[in-house]
Amino acid sequence: MAQNDTVDRILDAAEELFAERGFAETSLRMITSKAGVNLAAVNYHFGSKNALIHAVFARFLTPYSQTLESAFDELEANCKGRPPCLHTTLWALTESAIRMPHRNERGISIFMRLLGLAYTQSQGHLRKFLEEEYSEPFGRFMRLLKEATPQLSAVDRYWRIQFMLGATAFTMSSSDALRDILQNKLGVDTRVQEIASRLVPFLAAGMQAEDPLLVSSPA
Amino acid sequence: MAQNDTVDRILDAAEELFAERGFAETSLRMITSKAGVNLAAVNYHFGSKNALIHAVFARFLTPYSQTLESAFDELEANCKGRPPCLHTTLWALTESAIRMPHRNERGISIFMRLLGLAYTQSQGHLRKFLEEEYSEPFGRFMRLLKEATPQLSAVDRYWRIQFMLGATAFTMSSSDALRDILQNKLGVDTRVQEIASRLVPFLAAGMQAEDPLLVSSPA
DNA sequence: ATACGTTTGAAACATACGTTTGACCCAGAA
DNA sequence: TTCTGGGTCAAACGTATGTTTCAAACGTAT
């Protein structure tokens, strides 16, 4: 009975601690003491700290990528023939994230924050792991984006996608703190879903901005 | 003679290593061996690793904030009475960053990456240090943004500013890696200045997007 | 009940970290 | 010259890390 329980308790604790402190700043002893399990359990069940990090990502990324595939299928089915527009493509991403079953209320915040950390913290092994495991839904999303913005050059599109990823990962990764600040400053209460519905128009407008006038260097 | 040299060599090495590896992942031994100085020199000249991090930021952030103040002064002088528009306000930021004297070609990248890390990596002492030292130019920038987007509600503006910060911090914090990827994929070489000139229109378009239609929660 | 593979537990492992120490060097003042 | 004080150096400090060990406890099938 308890064998599976130990694994899940470790994953829960690790997920939460990684999300609030980062990977290098979170020790196995913090994780195991928060989880209430023995220190050696991590290396017994997962093999190493890096493998634990991979397991934490796999636990929420695998169901998410499946949800995403379905959403993309539905999207393409609805727009028979013609490529789906930018708005709907972006909505498919955020809706899939929101619709996913989460363990608790903070689940969606943790989910976003971990994704942001994966990009930000320069963990070579993580990037490699994610590329190997989840290249397909990522590539499909990129293809949809390309079809939804045919007016952009490849270089323009590349950078604007990075800008979108940044705005999303950053905002969502600190959505808890940002919501609290807004609550204190303006007395406004905000739901994650509402943040998403503000973010999508911002991103879509940015993606479809007029071509930038590239300034020449002053020398 | 060599005493000042040691301080600068430490700052140079620390700046570079912090930028490419982050703060927690960079040890004092890496820094001192790269700088060619003794390990104890860091604690002798700076007092602690955290104080070294502050010194690294102060060395480029203090001249930058001064350049920024001048740019804002000039901006408001040019638009006598009327508030400066969004584009010019954003450009003042990026131009100040580019125009600053940098030690070498990679200086601007390092500058950007460090700024991104400051936002991303949850270093409590760093955030506190930056807030205490550089709150004035930041507040002034916020005031300019407010005047440049009078059509936005306070809540809308709040979230869109977060989106802008996210896109900027995220992109700049990994600008080196993103440039390398683009180099490999499309064979295109990119300058930091070019990234900025692509980013500004994206941000301005996002800020000025149509009011979002807030979707009602499905329950 | 006994035997066996799996899981836990406390302790130790080797290594790396930030920081401190005290001897040493060497310029300039007495 | 001697003294002084800022700067450097190798070495060690104490602590924390990821990982390993091995005996004890557990669960299950015989």
Coordinates of C-alpha atoms (C1' of nucleotides) in Angstrom, one line a residue:
Chain A
M1 CA 0.0 0.0 0.0
A2 CA 2.5 2.5 1.2
Q3 CA 5.0 2.0 -1.6
N4 CA 3.0 4.0 -4.2
D5 CA 2.1 6.5 -1.5
T6 CA 5.8 7.3 -0.8
V7 CA 6.4 8.0 -4.5
D8 CA 3.4 10.3 -4.7
R9 CA 4.2 12.1 -1.4
I10 CA 7.7 12.8 -2.8
L11 CA 6.4 14.0 -6.1
D12 CA 3.9 16.3 -4.3
A13 CA 6.5 17.8 -2.0
A14 CA 9.1 18.2 -4.8
E15 CA 6.6 19.8 -7.1
E16 CA 5.6 22.4 -4.6
L17 CA 9.2 23.1 -3.4
F18 CA 10.6 23.3 -6.9
A19 CA 7.9 25.7 -7.9
E20 CA 8.5 28.1 -5.1
R21 CA 12.3 27.8 -4.8
G22 CA 13.8 26.5 -8.0
F23 CA 15.7 23.3 -8.5
A24 CA 19.2 24.0 -7.3
E25 CA 17.9 25.8 -4.3
T26 CA 15.7 22.9 -3.2
S27 CA 17.6 20.0 -1.4
L28 CA 16.5 16.4 -1.2
R29 CA 16.3 16.8 2.6
M30 CA 13.8 19.6 2.3
I31 CA 11.7 17.4 0.0
T32 CA 11.9 14.3 2.1
S33 CA 11.2 16.0 5.3
K34 CA 8.2 17.9 3.8
A35 CA 7.0 14.6 2.4
G36 CA 7.5 12.8 5.7
V37 CA 9.6 10.1 4.1
N38 CA 13.2 8.9 4.5
L39 CA 16.0 10.7 2.7
A40 CA 17.1 7.5 0.9
A41 CA 13.6 7.0 -0.6
V42 CA 14.3 9.5 -3.4
N43 CA 17.3 7.7 -4.7
Y44 CA 15.6 4.4 -4.2
H45 CA 12.5 5.2 -6.1
F46 CA 13.9 7.7 -8.7
G47 CA 17.6 7.0 -8.9
S48 CA 18.8 10.6 -8.6
K49 CA 17.7 14.1 -8.0
N50 CA 17.7 14.9 -11.8
A51 CA 15.5 11.9 -12.4
L52 CA 13.1 13.2 -9.7
I53 CA 12.9 16.5 -11.5
H54 CA 12.1 14.6 -14.7
A55 CA 9.4 12.6 -12.9
V56 CA 7.8 15.8 -11.6
F57 CA 7.6 17.2 -15.0
A58 CA 6.4 14.0 -16.6
R59 CA 3.5 13.7 -14.1
F60 CA 1.8 16.8 -15.2
L61 CA 3.2 17.3 -18.7
T62 CA 2.1 13.9 -20.1
P63 CA -1.6 14.3 -19.4
Y64 CA -1.3 17.9 -20.5
S65 CA 0.2 17.0 -23.8
Q66 CA -2.6 14.5 -24.4
T67 CA -5.2 17.0 -23.6
L68 CA -3.5 19.3 -26.0
E69 CA -3.5 16.8 -28.8
S70 CA -7.2 16.4 -28.4
A71 CA -7.7 20.1 -28.4
F72 CA -5.7 20.5 -31.6
D73 CA -7.6 17.6 -33.2
E74 CA -10.9 19.3 -32.4
L75 CA -9.6 22.6 -33.6
E76 CA -8.6 21.3 -37.0
A77 CA -11.8 19.3 -37.3
N78 CA -13.9 22.5 -36.7
C79 CA -11.9 24.6 -39.3
K80 CA -12.1 22.0 -42.0
G81 CA -9.5 22.7 -44.6
R82 CA -8.6 26.2 -43.5
P83 CA -6.0 26.7 -40.8
P84 CA -7.3 27.7 -37.4
C85 CA -6.9 31.4 -36.6
L86 CA -4.4 32.7 -34.0
H87 CA -7.0 33.5 -31.3
T88 CA -8.4 30.0 -31.3
T89 CA -5.0 28.4 -31.4
L90 CA -3.9 30.3 -28.3
W91 CA -7.1 29.6 -26.6
A92 CA -6.6 25.9 -27.2
L93 CA -3.4 26.1 -25.1
T94 CA -4.8 28.0 -22.2
E95 CA -8.1 26.1 -22.1
S96 CA -6.3 22.8 -22.1
A97 CA -4.2 24.0 -19.1
I98 CA -7.3 25.2 -17.2
R99 CA -9.5 22.2 -18.0
M100 CA -6.8 19.7 -16.9
P101 CA -7.6 17.9 -13.6
H102 CA -5.5 19.6 -10.9
R103 CA -4.8 18.3 -7.4
N104 CA -5.8 21.6 -5.8
E105 CA -6.6 25.2 -6.4
R106 CA -2.9 26.2 -6.6
G107 CA -2.2 23.4 -9.1
I108 CA -2.5 25.6 -12.1
S109 CA -0.1 28.1 -10.7
I110 CA 2.4 25.5 -9.8
F111 CA 2.0 24.0 -13.3
M112 CA 2.8 27.4 -14.9
R113 CA 5.6 28.2 -12.6
L114 CA 7.3 24.9 -13.3
L115 CA 7.0 25.5 -17.0
G116 CA 8.6 28.9 -16.6
L117 CA 11.4 27.5 -14.5
A118 CA 12.1 24.9 -17.1
Y119 CA 12.8 27.6 -19.6
T120 CA 14.6 30.0 -17.3
Q121 CA 16.8 27.9 -15.1
S122 CA 19.7 26.6 -17.3
Q123 CA 19.3 22.9 -16.5
G124 CA 20.8 21.2 -19.4
H125 CA 19.4 17.8 -18.5
L126 CA 15.9 19.2 -18.2
R127 CA 15.8 20.9 -21.5
K128 CA 17.1 17.7 -23.1
F129 CA 14.5 15.6 -21.4
L130 CA 11.6 17.9 -22.4
E131 CA 12.8 18.1 -26.0
E132 CA 13.0 14.3 -26.2
E133 CA 9.7 13.6 -24.6
Y134 CA 7.4 16.3 -25.7
S135 CA 8.7 17.5 -29.1
E136 CA 5.5 16.4 -30.9
P137 CA 2.8 18.6 -29.3
F138 CA 5.3 21.4 -29.2
G139 CA 6.1 21.0 -32.9
R140 CA 2.4 20.8 -33.7
F141 CA 1.7 24.0 -31.9
M142 CA 4.5 25.7 -33.8
R143 CA 3.0 24.4 -37.1
L144 CA -0.4 25.8 -36.2
L145 CA 1.2 29.2 -35.2
K146 CA 2.9 29.3 -38.6
E147 CA -0.2 28.6 -40.5
A148 CA -2.1 31.2 -38.4
T149 CA 0.5 34.0 -39.2
P150 CA 1.4 33.5 -42.8
Q151 CA 2.2 37.2 -43.1
L152 CA 5.2 36.9 -40.8
S153 CA 8.7 36.1 -41.9
A154 CA 10.2 33.1 -40.3
V155 CA 12.5 35.3 -38.2
D156 CA 9.8 37.7 -37.1
R157 CA 7.6 34.7 -36.1
Y158 CA 10.5 33.1 -34.2
W159 CA 11.1 36.2 -32.0
R160 CA 7.4 36.9 -31.5
I161 CA 6.8 33.4 -30.3
Q162 CA 9.6 33.9 -27.8
F163 CA 7.9 37.1 -26.6
M164 CA 4.7 35.2 -26.2
L165 CA 6.3 32.4 -24.3
G166 CA 8.0 35.0 -22.0
A167 CA 4.9 36.9 -21.2
T168 CA 3.0 33.7 -20.5
A169 CA 5.6 31.9 -18.5
F170 CA 6.5 34.9 -16.5
T171 CA 3.0 36.0 -15.7
M172 CA 1.7 32.6 -14.9
S173 CA 4.8 31.6 -12.9
S174 CA 4.2 34.5 -10.5
S175 CA 0.4 34.7 -10.9
D176 CA -0.1 34.1 -7.2
A177 CA 2.1 37.1 -6.2
L178 CA 0.7 39.3 -8.9
R179 CA -2.8 38.6 -7.8
D180 CA -2.1 39.4 -4.2
I181 CA -0.5 42.7 -5.2
L182 CA -3.5 43.6 -7.3
Q183 CA -5.8 42.7 -4.4
N184 CA -3.9 45.0 -2.0
K185 CA -3.5 47.9 -4.5
L186 CA -6.9 48.1 -6.1
G187 CA -9.0 45.7 -4.0
V188 CA -9.7 43.6 -7.1
D189 CA -9.9 39.8 -6.9
T190 CA -8.7 37.8 -9.9
R191 CA -9.1 34.3 -11.2
V192 CA -6.5 32.5 -13.2
Q193 CA -9.0 32.1 -16.0
E194 CA -9.4 35.9 -16.1
I195 CA -5.7 36.4 -16.4
A196 CA -5.7 34.0 -19.3
S197 CA -8.5 35.9 -21.0
R198 CA -6.5 39.1 -20.6
L199 CA -3.3 37.5 -21.8
V200 CA -4.6 36.0 -25.0
P201 CA -5.7 39.3 -26.7
F202 CA -2.4 40.9 -25.6
L203 CA -0.5 38.1 -27.3
A204 CA -2.6 38.0 -30.4
A205 CA -2.2 41.7 -30.9
G206 CA 1.5 41.5 -30.4
M207 CA 1.8 38.7 -32.9
Q208 CA -0.1 40.6 -35.5
A209 CA 1.7 43.9 -35.0
E210 CA 2.9 45.8 -38.0
D211 CA 6.3 44.8 -39.3
P212 CA 9.0 46.4 -37.2
L213 CA 11.0 49.1 -38.8
L214 CA 14.5 47.8 -38.0
V215 CA 16.7 50.7 -37.0
S216 CA 20.1 50.8 -38.4
S217 CA 23.0 50.8 -36.0
P218 CA 24.1 54.4 -35.1
A219 CA 27.8 53.8 -36.2
Chain B
M1 CA 48.2 49.2 -7.9
A2 CA 46.9 45.7 -8.1
Q3 CA 44.3 46.2 -5.4
N4 CA 41.8 47.9 -7.6
D5 CA 42.6 45.5 -10.4
T6 CA 41.6 42.6 -8.2
V7 CA 38.2 44.1 -7.5
D8 CA 37.5 44.6 -11.2
R9 CA 38.8 41.2 -12.2
I10 CA 36.4 39.7 -9.7
L11 CA 33.5 41.8 -10.9
D12 CA 34.2 40.9 -14.5
A13 CA 34.4 37.2 -13.9
A14 CA 31.4 37.2 -11.6
E15 CA 29.3 39.2 -14.0
E16 CA 30.0 36.8 -16.8
L17 CA 29.5 33.6 -14.8
F18 CA 26.3 34.8 -13.1
A19 CA 24.9 35.7 -16.5
E20 CA 25.6 32.3 -18.0
R21 CA 24.9 30.1 -15.0
G22 CA 22.7 32.0 -12.5
F23 CA 23.6 32.9 -9.0
A24 CA 23.2 29.8 -6.9
E25 CA 24.9 27.7 -9.6
T26 CA 28.0 29.8 -9.6
S27 CA 30.5 29.2 -6.8
L28 CA 33.0 31.6 -5.5
R29 CA 35.7 29.2 -6.5
M30 CA 34.6 29.4 -10.1
I31 CA 34.7 33.1 -10.0
T32 CA 38.1 33.5 -8.3
S33 CA 39.7 30.9 -10.5
K34 CA 38.3 32.6 -13.7
A35 CA 39.5 35.9 -12.3
G36 CA 42.9 34.5 -11.4
V37 CA 42.7 35.7 -7.8
N38 CA 42.7 34.0 -4.5
L39 CA 39.5 32.6 -3.1
A40 CA 39.6 34.8 0.0
A41 CA 39.7 37.9 -2.0
V42 CA 36.0 38.0 -2.5
N43 CA 35.1 38.0 1.1
Y44 CA 38.0 40.4 1.8
H45 CA 36.9 43.0 -0.8
F46 CA 33.1 42.5 -0.8
G47 CA 32.3 40.8 2.5
S48 CA 30.1 38.0 1.2
K49 CA 28.8 36.4 -1.9
N50 CA 25.5 38.3 -1.7
A51 CA 27.3 41.6 -1.4
L52 CA 29.3 40.6 -4.5
I53 CA 26.0 40.0 -6.4
H54 CA 24.8 43.5 -5.3
A55 CA 28.1 45.0 -6.5
V56 CA 27.8 43.4 -9.9
F57 CA 24.3 44.9 -10.3
A58 CA 25.3 48.3 -8.9
R59 CA 28.2 48.5 -11.4
F60 CA 25.9 48.5 -14.4
L61 CA 22.6 49.6 -13.0
T62 CA 23.8 52.9 -11.5
P63 CA 25.0 54.3 -14.8
Y64 CA 22.0 52.9 -16.5
S65 CA 19.5 54.5 -14.2
Q66 CA 21.3 57.8 -14.7
T67 CA 21.2 57.4 -18.5
L68 CA 17.5 56.6 -18.1
E69 CA 16.8 59.7 -16.1
S70 CA 18.3 61.8 -18.8
A71 CA 16.4 60.0 -21.5
F72 CA 13.1 60.6 -19.6
D73 CA 14.0 64.3 -19.1
E74 CA 14.7 64.7 -22.8
L75 CA 11.5 62.8 -23.6
E76 CA 9.3 65.1 -21.5
A77 CA 11.1 68.2 -22.8
N78 CA 10.4 67.2 -26.4
C79 CA 6.7 66.6 -25.8
K80 CA 6.1 69.9 -23.9
G81 CA 2.9 69.5 -21.9
R82 CA 1.5 66.5 -23.6
P83 CA 2.6 63.1 -22.3
P84 CA 5.1 61.1 -24.4
C85 CA 3.5 58.3 -26.5
L86 CA 3.9 54.6 -25.7
H87 CA 6.4 53.9 -28.5
T88 CA 8.8 56.6 -27.5
T89 CA 8.6 55.7 -23.8
L90 CA 9.5 52.1 -24.6
W91 CA 12.2 53.2 -26.9
A92 CA 13.8 55.4 -24.2
L93 CA 14.3 52.3 -22.2
T94 CA 15.9 50.2 -24.9
E95 CA 17.9 53.0 -26.4
S96 CA 19.4 53.8 -23.0
A97 CA 20.4 50.2 -22.6
I98 CA 22.0 50.1 -26.0
R99 CA 23.7 53.5 -25.8
M100 CA 25.4 52.7 -22.5
P101 CA 29.1 52.2 -22.5
H102 CA 29.8 48.5 -22.5
R103 CA 33.1 46.8 -21.7
N104 CA 32.8 44.5 -24.8
E105 CA 30.5 43.2 -27.5
R106 CA 28.7 40.7 -25.2
G107 CA 28.2 43.4 -22.5
I108 CA 24.7 44.3 -23.6
S109 CA 23.7 40.6 -23.6
I110 CA 25.1 40.1 -20.1
F111 CA 23.3 43.3 -19.0
M112 CA 20.0 41.9 -20.3
R113 CA 20.5 38.5 -18.9
L114 CA 21.3 39.7 -15.5
L115 CA 18.2 41.9 -15.5
G116 CA 16.2 38.9 -16.5
L117 CA 17.7 36.7 -13.8
A118 CA 17.1 39.4 -11.2
Y119 CA 13.4 39.1 -11.9
T120 CA 13.3 35.3 -12.4
Q121 CA 15.5 33.9 -9.8
S122 CA 13.8 34.2 -6.4
Q123 CA 16.7 35.9 -4.6
G124 CA 15.0 37.8 -1.8
H125 CA 18.1 39.9 -0.9
L126 CA 18.5 40.9 -4.5
R127 CA 14.9 42.1 -5.0
K128 CA 15.1 44.1 -1.8
F129 CA 18.4 45.6 -2.8
L130 CA 17.1 46.6 -6.2
E131 CA 13.9 48.1 -4.8
E132 CA 15.8 50.2 -2.3
E133 CA 18.3 51.5 -4.7
Y134 CA 16.5 52.0 -8.0
S135 CA 12.8 52.6 -7.1
E136 CA 12.9 56.1 -8.5
P137 CA 13.5 55.5 -12.2
F138 CA 11.2 52.5 -12.0
G139 CA 8.4 54.6 -10.5
R140 CA 8.9 57.2 -13.1
F141 CA 8.7 54.7 -15.9
M142 CA 5.4 53.5 -14.5
R143 CA 4.0 57.0 -14.4
L144 CA 5.0 57.6 -18.0
L145 CA 3.3 54.3 -19.0
K146 CA 0.1 55.4 -17.2
E147 CA 0.0 58.7 -19.1
A148 CA 0.7 57.0 -22.4
T149 CA -2.2 54.6 -22.0
P150 CA -5.1 56.6 -20.6
Q151 CA -7.6 54.5 -22.3
L152 CA -6.8 51.5 -20.2
S153 CA -8.4 50.8 -16.9
A154 CA -6.1 50.4 -14.0
V155 CA -6.6 46.7 -13.9
D156 CA -6.0 46.2 -17.6
R157 CA -2.9 48.3 -17.4
Y158 CA -1.6 46.4 -14.5
W159 CA -1.8 43.1 -16.2
R160 CA -0.5 44.3 -19.5
I161 CA 2.5 45.8 -17.8
Q162 CA 3.2 42.4 -16.3
F163 CA 2.9 40.8 -19.7
M164 CA 5.4 43.3 -21.1
L165 CA 7.8 42.7 -18.2
G166 CA 7.5 39.0 -18.7
A167 CA 8.2 39.1 -22.5
T168 CA 11.1 41.4 -22.0
A169 CA 12.7 39.7 -19.0
F170 CA 12.2 36.3 -20.4
T171 CA 13.5 37.0 -23.8
M172 CA 16.5 39.0 -22.6
S173 CA 17.4 36.5 -20.0
S174 CA 17.9 33.8 -22.6
S175 CA 18.8 36.0 -25.5
D176 CA 22.1 34.3 -26.1
A177 CA 20.5 30.9 -26.3
L178 CA 17.7 32.1 -28.5
R179 CA 20.2 33.7 -30.8
D180 CA 22.2 30.5 -31.1
I181 CA 19.0 28.5 -31.9
L182 CA 18.1 30.9 -34.6
Q183 CA 21.6 30.8 -36.0
N184 CA 21.4 27.0 -36.2
K185 CA 17.9 26.8 -37.5
L186 CA 17.7 29.5 -40.1
G187 CA 21.3 30.6 -40.4
V188 CA 20.4 34.1 -39.3
D189 CA 22.7 36.2 -37.2
T190 CA 21.0 38.6 -34.8
R191 CA 22.2 41.6 -32.8
V192 CA 20.7 42.5 -29.4
Q193 CA 19.7 45.8 -30.9
E194 CA 17.6 44.0 -33.4
I195 CA 15.9 41.9 -30.8
A196 CA 14.9 45.1 -29.0
S197 CA 13.6 46.7 -32.2
R198 CA 11.4 43.7 -32.7
L199 CA 10.3 43.6 -29.1
V200 CA 9.1 47.2 -28.8
P201 CA 6.4 47.0 -31.6
F202 CA 5.2 43.7 -30.1
L203 CA 4.8 45.2 -26.7
A204 CA 3.2 48.4 -27.9
A205 CA 0.7 46.5 -30.0
G206 CA -0.1 44.3 -27.0
M207 CA -0.6 47.2 -24.7
Q208 CA -3.0 48.9 -27.1
A209 CA -5.0 45.8 -28.0
E210 CA -8.8 46.0 -27.9
D211 CA -10.4 45.5 -24.5
P212 CA -10.5 41.8 -23.8
L213 CA -14.0 40.2 -23.8
L214 CA -13.9 38.5 -20.4
V215 CA -15.3 35.1 -20.7
S216 CA -17.6 34.0 -17.9
S217 CA -16.6 31.0 -15.9
P218 CA -18.3 27.8 -17.2
A219 CA -19.9 27.0 -13.8
Chain C
dA1 C1' 4.8 -20.5 9.5
dT2 C1' 8.4 -19.8 6.6
dA3 C1' 11.0 -17.8 3.0
dC4 C1' 11.8 -14.1 -0.3
dG5 C1' 11.7 -9.8 -2.8
dT6 C1' 10.5 -5.0 -1.8
dT7 C1' 10.6 -1.0 0.9
dT8 C1' 12.1 1.7 4.8
dG9 C1' 15.4 3.5 8.4
dA10 C1' 19.5 5.6 10.6
dA11 C1' 23.9 6.4 9.6
dA12 C1' 27.8 7.3 7.1
dC13 C1' 30.0 8.5 2.7
dA14 C1' 32.6 11.8 -0.3
dT15 C1' 32.4 16.1 -2.1
dA16 C1' 31.4 21.0 -2.5
dC17 C1' 30.1 25.1 -0.6
dG18 C1' 30.8 30.0 1.8
dT19 C1' 33.6 31.8 5.1
dT20 C1' 37.6 32.5 8.4
dT21 C1' 42.2 32.2 9.8
dG22 C1' 47.0 33.4 10.4
dA23 C1' 51.3 33.6 8.2
dC24 C1' 53.4 36.2 4.6
dC25 C1' 54.5 40.0 1.3
dC26 C1' 55.7 44.7 0.4
dA27 C1' 55.0 49.5 -0.1
dG28 C1' 55.5 54.0 2.5
dA29 C1' 56.0 56.5 7.2
dA30 C1' 58.7 57.0 11.3
Chain D
dT1 C1' 66.5 50.5 9.6
dT2 C1' 62.1 49.4 11.9
dC3 C1' 57.3 49.6 12.1
dT4 C1' 52.8 49.6 10.1
dG5 C1' 48.8 48.3 7.5
dG6 C1' 46.5 46.9 3.4
dG7 C1' 46.6 43.1 0.4
dT8 C1' 47.5 38.2 -0.9
dC9 C1' 47.9 33.3 -0.1
dA10 C1' 47.4 28.3 1.2
dA11 C1' 45.0 26.0 4.3
dA12 C1' 41.5 24.9 7.2
dC13 C1' 36.8 25.6 9.2
dG14 C1' 31.9 24.2 9.7
dT15 C1' 28.0 23.1 7.2
dA16 C1' 25.2 21.3 3.6
dT17 C1' 24.7 18.7 -0.3
dG18 C1' 23.7 14.1 -3.3
dT19 C1' 24.5 9.5 -2.8
dT20 C1' 25.4 4.9 -0.8
dT21 C1' 25.3 1.3 2.6
dC22 C1' 23.2 -2.4 5.2
dA23 C1' 20.3 -4.0 8.6
dA24 C1' 15.6 -4.0 10.0
dA25 C1' 10.6 -4.2 8.8
dC26 C1' 7.1 -5.2 5.7
dG27 C1' 3.9 -7.8 2.5
dT28 C1' 2.9 -11.7 0.0
dA29 C1' 3.0 -16.2 -2.0
dT30 C1' 4.1 -20.8 -0.9

